[in-house]
Tab-separated table of C-alpha atoms in Angstrom:
chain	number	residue	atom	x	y	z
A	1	UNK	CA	0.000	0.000	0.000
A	2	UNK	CA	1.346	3.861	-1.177
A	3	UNK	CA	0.188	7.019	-1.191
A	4	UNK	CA	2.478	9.895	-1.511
A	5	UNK	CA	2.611	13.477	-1.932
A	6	UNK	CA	4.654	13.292	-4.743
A	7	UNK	CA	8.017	15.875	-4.890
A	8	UNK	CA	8.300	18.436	-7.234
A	9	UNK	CA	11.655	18.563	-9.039
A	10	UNK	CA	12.168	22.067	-11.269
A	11	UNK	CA	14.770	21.346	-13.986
A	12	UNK	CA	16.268	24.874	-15.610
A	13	UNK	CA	15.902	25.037	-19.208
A	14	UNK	CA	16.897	27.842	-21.793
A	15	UNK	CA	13.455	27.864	-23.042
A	16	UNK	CA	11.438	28.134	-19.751
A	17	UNK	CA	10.135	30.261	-17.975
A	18	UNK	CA	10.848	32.781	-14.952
A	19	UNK	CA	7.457	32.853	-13.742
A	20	UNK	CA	5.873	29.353	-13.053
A	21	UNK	CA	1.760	30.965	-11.419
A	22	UNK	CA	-0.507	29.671	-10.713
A	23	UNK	CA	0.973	26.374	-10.777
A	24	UNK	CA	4.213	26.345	-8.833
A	25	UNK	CA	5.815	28.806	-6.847
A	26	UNK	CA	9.280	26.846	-6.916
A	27	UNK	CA	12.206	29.319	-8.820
A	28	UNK	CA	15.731	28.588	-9.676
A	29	UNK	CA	17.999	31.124	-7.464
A	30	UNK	CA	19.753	33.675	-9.301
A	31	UNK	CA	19.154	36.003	-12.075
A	32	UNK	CA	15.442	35.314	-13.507
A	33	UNK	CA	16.222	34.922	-17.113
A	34	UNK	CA	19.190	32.570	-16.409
A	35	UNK	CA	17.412	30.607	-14.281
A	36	UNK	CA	14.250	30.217	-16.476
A	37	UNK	CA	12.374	26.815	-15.997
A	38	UNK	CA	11.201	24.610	-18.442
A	39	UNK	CA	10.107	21.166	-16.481
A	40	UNK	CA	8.855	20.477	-13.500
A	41	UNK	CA	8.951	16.942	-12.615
A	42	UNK	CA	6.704	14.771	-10.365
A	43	UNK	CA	8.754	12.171	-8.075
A	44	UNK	CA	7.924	9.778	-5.725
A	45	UNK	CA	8.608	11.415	-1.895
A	46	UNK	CA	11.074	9.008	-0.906
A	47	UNK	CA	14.107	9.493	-1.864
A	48	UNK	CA	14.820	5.614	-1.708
A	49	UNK	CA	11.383	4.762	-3.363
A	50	UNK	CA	11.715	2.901	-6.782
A	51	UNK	CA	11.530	4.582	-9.853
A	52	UNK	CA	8.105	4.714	-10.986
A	53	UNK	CA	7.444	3.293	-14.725
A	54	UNK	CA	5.799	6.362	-15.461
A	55	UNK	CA	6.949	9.974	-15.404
A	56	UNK	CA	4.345	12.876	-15.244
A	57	UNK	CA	5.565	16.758	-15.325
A	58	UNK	CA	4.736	19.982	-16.836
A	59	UNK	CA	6.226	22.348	-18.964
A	60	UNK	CA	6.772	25.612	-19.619
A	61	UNK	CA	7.847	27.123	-22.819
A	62	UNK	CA	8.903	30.617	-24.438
A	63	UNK	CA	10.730	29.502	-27.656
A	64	UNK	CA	10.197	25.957	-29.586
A	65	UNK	CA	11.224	22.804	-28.376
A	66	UNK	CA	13.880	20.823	-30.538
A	67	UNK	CA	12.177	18.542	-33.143
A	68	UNK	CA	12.644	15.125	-31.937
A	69	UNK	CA	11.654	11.715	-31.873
A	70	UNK	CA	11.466	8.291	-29.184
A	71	UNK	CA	12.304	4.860	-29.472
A	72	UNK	CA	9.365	1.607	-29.146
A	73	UNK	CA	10.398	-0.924	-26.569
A	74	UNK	CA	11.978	-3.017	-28.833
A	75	UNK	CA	14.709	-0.710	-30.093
A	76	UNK	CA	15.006	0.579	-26.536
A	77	UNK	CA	15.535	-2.519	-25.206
A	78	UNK	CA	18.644	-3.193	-28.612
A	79	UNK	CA	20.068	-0.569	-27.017
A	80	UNK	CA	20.246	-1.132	-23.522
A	81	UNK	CA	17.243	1.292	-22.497
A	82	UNK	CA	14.465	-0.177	-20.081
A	83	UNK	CA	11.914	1.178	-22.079
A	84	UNK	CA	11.075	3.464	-25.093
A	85	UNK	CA	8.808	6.614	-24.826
A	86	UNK	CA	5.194	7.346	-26.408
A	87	UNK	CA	3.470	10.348	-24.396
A	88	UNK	CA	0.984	12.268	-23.969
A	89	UNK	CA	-0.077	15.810	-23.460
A	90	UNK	CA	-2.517	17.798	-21.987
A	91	UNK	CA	-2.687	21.719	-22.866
A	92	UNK	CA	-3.386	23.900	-19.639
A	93	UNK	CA	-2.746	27.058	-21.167
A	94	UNK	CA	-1.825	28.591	-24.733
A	95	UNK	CA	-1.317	31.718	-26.280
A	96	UNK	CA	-3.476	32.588	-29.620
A	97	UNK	CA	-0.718	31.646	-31.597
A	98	UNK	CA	1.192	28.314	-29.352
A	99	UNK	CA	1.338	25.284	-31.760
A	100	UNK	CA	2.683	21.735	-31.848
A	101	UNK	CA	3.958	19.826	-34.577
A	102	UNK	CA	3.139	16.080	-35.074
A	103	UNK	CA	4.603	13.739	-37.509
A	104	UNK	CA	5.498	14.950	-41.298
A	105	UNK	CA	2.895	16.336	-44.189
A	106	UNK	CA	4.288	13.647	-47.079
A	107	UNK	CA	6.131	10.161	-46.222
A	108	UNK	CA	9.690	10.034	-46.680
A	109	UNK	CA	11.985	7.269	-47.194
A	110	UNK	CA	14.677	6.723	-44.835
A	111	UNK	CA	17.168	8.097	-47.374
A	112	UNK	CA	15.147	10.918	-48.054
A	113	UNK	CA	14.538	11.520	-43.950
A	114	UNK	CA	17.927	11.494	-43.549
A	115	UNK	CA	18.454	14.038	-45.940
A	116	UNK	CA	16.344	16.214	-44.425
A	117	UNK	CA	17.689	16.090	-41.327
A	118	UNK	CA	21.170	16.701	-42.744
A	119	UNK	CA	20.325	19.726	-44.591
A	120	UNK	CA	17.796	21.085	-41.863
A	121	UNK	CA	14.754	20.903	-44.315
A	122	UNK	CA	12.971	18.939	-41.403
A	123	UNK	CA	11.917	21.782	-39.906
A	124	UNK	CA	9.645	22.853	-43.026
A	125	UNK	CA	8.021	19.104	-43.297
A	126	UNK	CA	6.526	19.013	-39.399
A	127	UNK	CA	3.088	19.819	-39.223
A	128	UNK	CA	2.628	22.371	-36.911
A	129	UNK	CA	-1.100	23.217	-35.632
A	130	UNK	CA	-2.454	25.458	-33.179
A	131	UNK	CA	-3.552	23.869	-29.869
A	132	UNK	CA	-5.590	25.717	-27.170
A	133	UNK	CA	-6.308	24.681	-23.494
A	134	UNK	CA	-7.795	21.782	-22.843
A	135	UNK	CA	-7.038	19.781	-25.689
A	136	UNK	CA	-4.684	16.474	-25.488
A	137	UNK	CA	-2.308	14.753	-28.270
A	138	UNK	CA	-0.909	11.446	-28.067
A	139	UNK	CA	2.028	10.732	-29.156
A	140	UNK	CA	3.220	7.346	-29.793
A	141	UNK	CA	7.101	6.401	-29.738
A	142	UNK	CA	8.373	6.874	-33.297
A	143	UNK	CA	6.458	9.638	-34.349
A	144	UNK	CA	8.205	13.160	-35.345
A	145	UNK	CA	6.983	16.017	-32.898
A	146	UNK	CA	8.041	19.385	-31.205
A	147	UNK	CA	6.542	21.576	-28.763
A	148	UNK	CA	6.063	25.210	-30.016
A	149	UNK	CA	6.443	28.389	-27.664
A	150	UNK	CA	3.864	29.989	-25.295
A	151	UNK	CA	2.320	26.557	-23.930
A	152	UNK	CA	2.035	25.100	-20.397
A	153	UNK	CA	1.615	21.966	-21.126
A	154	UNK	CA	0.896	18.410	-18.322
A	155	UNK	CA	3.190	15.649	-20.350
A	156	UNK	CA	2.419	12.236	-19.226
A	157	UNK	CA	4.743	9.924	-20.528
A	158	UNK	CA	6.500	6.448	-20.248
A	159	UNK	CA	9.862	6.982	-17.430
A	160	UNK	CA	12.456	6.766	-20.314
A	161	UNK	CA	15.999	8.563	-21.215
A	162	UNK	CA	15.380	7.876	-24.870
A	163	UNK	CA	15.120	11.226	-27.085
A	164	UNK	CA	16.827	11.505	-30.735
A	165	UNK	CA	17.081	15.151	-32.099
A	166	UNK	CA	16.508	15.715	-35.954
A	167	UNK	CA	16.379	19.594	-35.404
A	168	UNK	CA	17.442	21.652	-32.664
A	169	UNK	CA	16.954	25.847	-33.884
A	170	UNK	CA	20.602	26.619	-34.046
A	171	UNK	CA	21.686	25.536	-30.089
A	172	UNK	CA	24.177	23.731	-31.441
A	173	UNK	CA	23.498	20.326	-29.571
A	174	UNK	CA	24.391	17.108	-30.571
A	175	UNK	CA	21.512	15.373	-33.188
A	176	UNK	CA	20.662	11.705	-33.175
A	177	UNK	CA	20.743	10.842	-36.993
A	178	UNK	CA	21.182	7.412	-37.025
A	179	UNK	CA	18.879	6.339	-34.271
A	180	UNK	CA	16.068	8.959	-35.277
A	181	UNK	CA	16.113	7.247	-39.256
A	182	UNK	CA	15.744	3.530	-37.314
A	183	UNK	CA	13.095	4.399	-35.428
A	184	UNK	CA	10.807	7.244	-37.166
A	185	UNK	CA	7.560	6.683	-38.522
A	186	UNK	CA	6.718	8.653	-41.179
A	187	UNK	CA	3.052	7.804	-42.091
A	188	UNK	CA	0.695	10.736	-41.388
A	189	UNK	CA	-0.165	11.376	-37.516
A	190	UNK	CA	-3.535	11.792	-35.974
A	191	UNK	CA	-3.603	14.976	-34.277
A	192	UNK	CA	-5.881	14.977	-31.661
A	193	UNK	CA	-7.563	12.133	-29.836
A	194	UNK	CA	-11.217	13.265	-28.977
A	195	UNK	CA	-11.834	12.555	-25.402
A	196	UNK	CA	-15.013	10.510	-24.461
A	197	UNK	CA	-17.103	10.506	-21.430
A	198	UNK	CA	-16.740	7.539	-19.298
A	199	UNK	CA	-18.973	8.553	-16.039
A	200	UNK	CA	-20.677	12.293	-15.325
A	201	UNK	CA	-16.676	12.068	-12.974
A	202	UNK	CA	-14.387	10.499	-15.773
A	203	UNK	CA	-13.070	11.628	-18.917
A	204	UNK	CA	-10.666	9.180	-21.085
A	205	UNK	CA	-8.517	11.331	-22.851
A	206	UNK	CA	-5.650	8.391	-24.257
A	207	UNK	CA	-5.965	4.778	-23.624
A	208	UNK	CA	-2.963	2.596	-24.894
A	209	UNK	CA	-0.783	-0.568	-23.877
A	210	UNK	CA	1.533	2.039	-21.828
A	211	UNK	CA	-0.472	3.809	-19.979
A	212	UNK	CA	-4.706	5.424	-19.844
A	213	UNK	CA	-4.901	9.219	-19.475
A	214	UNK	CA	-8.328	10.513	-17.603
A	215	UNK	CA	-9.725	13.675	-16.246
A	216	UNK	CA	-11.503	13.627	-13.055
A	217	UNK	CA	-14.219	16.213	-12.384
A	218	UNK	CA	-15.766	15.786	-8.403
A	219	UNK	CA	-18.160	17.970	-7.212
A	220	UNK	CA	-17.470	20.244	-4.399
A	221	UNK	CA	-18.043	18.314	-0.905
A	222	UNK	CA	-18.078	14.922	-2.926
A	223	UNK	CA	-16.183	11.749	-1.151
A	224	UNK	CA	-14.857	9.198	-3.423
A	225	UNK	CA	-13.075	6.242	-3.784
A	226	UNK	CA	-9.958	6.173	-6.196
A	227	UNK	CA	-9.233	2.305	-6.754
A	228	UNK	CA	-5.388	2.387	-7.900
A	229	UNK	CA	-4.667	-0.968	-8.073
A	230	UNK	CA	-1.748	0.196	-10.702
A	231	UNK	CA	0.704	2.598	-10.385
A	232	UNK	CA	-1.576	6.012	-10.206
A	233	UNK	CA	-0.633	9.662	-10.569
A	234	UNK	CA	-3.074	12.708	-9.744
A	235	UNK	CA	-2.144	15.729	-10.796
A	236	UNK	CA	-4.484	19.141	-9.252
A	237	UNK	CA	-5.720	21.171	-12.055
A	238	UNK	CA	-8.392	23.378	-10.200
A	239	UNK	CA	-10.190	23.195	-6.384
A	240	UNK	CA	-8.612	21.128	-3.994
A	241	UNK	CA	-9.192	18.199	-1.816
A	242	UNK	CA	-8.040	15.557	0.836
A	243	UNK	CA	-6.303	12.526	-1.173
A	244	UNK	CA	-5.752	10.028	1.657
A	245	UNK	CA	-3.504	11.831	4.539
A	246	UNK	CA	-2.594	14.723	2.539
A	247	UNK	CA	-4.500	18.627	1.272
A	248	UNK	CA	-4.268	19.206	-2.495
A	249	UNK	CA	-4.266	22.236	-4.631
A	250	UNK	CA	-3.215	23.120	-7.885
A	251	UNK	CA	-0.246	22.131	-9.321
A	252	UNK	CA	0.245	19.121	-6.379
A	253	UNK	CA	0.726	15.839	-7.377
A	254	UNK	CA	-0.109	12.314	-5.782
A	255	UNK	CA	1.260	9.177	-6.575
A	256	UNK	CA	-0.248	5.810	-5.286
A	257	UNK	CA	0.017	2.039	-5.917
A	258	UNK	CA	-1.670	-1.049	-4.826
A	259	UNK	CA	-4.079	0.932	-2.600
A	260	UNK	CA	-7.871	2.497	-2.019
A	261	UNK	CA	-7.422	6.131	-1.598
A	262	UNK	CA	-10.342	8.154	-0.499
A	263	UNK	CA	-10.691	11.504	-1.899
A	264	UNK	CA	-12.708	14.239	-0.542
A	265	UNK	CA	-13.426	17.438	-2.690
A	266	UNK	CA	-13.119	20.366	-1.165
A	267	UNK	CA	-15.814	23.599	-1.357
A	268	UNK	CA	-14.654	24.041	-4.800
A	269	UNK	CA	-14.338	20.634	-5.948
A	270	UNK	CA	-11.769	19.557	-7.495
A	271	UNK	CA	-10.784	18.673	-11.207
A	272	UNK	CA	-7.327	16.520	-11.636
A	273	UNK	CA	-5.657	14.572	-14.021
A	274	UNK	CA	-5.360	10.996	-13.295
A	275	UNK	CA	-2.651	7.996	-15.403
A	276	UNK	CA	-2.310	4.873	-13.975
A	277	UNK	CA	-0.173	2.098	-16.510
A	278	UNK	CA	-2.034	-0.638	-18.715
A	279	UNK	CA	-4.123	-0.415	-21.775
A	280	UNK	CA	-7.769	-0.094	-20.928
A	281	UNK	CA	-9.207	2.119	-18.233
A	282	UNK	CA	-10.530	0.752	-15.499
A	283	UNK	CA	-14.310	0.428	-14.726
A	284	UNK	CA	-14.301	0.419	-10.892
A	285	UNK	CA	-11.601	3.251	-10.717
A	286	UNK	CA	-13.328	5.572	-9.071
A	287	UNK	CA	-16.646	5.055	-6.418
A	288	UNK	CA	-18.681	7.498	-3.907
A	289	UNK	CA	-18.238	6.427	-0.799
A	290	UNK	CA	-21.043	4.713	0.259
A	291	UNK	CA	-21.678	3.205	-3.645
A	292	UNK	CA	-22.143	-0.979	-3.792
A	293	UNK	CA	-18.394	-1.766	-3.641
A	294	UNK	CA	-16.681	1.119	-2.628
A	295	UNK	CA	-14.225	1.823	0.251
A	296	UNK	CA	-16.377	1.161	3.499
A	297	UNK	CA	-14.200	3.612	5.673
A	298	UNK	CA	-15.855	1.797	8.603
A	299	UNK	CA	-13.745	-1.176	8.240
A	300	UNK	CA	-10.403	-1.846	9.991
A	301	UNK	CA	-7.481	-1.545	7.331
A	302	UNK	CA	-5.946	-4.576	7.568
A	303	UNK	CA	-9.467	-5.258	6.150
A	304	UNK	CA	-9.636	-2.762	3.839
A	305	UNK	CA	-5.637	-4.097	2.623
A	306	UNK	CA	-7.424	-7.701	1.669
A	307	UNK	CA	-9.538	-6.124	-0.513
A	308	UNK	CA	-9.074	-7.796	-4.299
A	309	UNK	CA	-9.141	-6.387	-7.003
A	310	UNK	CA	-10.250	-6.918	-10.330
A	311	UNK	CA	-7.824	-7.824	-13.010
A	312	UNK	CA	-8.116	-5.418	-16.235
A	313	UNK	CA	-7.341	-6.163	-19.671
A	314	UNK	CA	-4.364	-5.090	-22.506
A	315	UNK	CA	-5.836	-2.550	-24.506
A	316	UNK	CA	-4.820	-1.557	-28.015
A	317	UNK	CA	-2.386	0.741	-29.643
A	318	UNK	CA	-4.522	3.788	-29.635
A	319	UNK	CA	-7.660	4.708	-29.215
A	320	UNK	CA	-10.122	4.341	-26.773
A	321	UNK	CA	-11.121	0.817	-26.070
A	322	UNK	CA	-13.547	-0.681	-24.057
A	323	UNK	CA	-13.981	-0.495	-20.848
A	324	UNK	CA	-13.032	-3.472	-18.659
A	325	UNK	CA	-15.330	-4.544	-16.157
């Protein structure tokens, strides 16, 4: 049984941000602009706890991300990685004119990829589109992307080292040629994933074999039951709430495992992000108190810890699959 407050690690990046409101007040010491944050990351609280499988963080951006791609498990795995790398994101605030670019607008052959990331003409075959809060992208290992400027962005993705630059906007680092050519995909990408309503509470917003994406919505003064039999992460988006031991607000992440948590919404309810790993989302994942089958807070714990749950299905590459009861 775990439930932690998770840690929040800020990681300095040239194309971050000085100011980090409403969600964050952590800040690099030093002068502002050279101590601009671009990540935050969410880790577990103890600082001998194993690494999760999943990592969840934000970003911040004021100029473009590098265009890059990630590894599949497989070619991780040929090269000694754990794991490859297919995300997702969730957009919590834009400008009128932030955009992301996913995969290419024509298929190229690996020559002819390689080509254009020798000569820089990559950057003109990304398709960039605008992208405004609230909307999510998926984006499976192998496929081309980049993260445009003036975005706050929630990135859930698999726990992985594995990134190959194609294009980096003149910062002179190191790109991945070789690697990136292996493992692109350059068939056309869908953009956006349209979310679909599981419960009045629930929102799926990416179901795959890595991990499910949701959006929680409880109503103010609501008590719930959060069944995260997987590896779980919450992440606060607005209102607050008790998760377990521990008060909540925006920007404050949980992580939990192998354990009921009960959740009560505060005054202003709460809405949060929620990613546990496997492939289909879970039916039972979240109950009211008090529902057939939910946490009966009555019990002792070491009743409550014998509690079984359900097992739950692979789902498939992408999209949103069934539901498993």
């Amino acid at each position: 049984m775990t439930i932690e407050h998770a840690r929040a690690h800020a990681v300095p990046k040239p194309w971050g941000v000085a100011d980090l409101r409403p969600w964050s007040d952590l800040r690099q010491e030093g002068n502002q602009e050279d101590h601009k944050v671009g990540e935050i990351w969410f880790e577990r609280s103890g600082m001998a706890a194993a690494d999760s499988s999943l990592l969840l963080k934000l970003l911040f951006t004021s100029q473009s991300l590098s265009i890059q791609v990630h590894p599949d498990d497989k070619f991780a795995l040929s090269i000694g990685l754990p794991r490859g790398k297919s995300e997702a994101w969730y957009v919590l605030s834009a400008t009128p004119e932030a955009k992301v670019a996913l995969g290419l607008n024509r298929r190229l052959t690996p020559q002819q990829l390689r080509d254009a990331i020798d000569d820089g003409s990559i950057s003109n075959l990304v398709v960039w589109q605008k992208v405004s809060q609230g909307e999510v992208i998926f984006v499976p290992a192998g496929t081309i992307h980049a993260i445009g400027a003036g975005l706050v962005i929630a990135e859930l993705q698999q726990r992985s080292d594995a990134t190959f630059r194609v294009f980096d906007h003149g910062r002179k680092r190191e790109l991945q040629v070789d690697s990136a050519v292996a493992v692109a995909n350059t068939s056309p990408a869908v953009f956006a994933v349209p979310p679909s309503q599981i419960t009045d509470e629930r929102t799926l917003l990416v179901a795959n074999p890595h991990f499910v994406f949701e959006r929680l919505t409880l109503a103010p003064n609501s008590a719930w039951c959060l069944a995260a039999e997987r590896e779980t992460w919450l992440l606060v988006l607005s209102g607050g709430a008790r998760v377990g031991s521990f008060d909540v607000g925006i920007g404050d992440a949980i992580f939990a495992q192998t354990d009921r948590v009960v959740i009560r919404a505060g005054t202003e309810g709460m809405v949060c992000l929620a990613a546990y790993t496997g492939g289909s989302p879970i039916s039972h994942l979240l109950q009211g108190v008090g529902e057939p089958n939910a946490l009966d807070l009555g019990r002792p714990d070491e009743e409550r810890v014998a509690t079984s749950f359900p097992q739950a299905k692979a789902g498939p590459a992408n999209g949103h699959p069934e539901i498993v009861q």
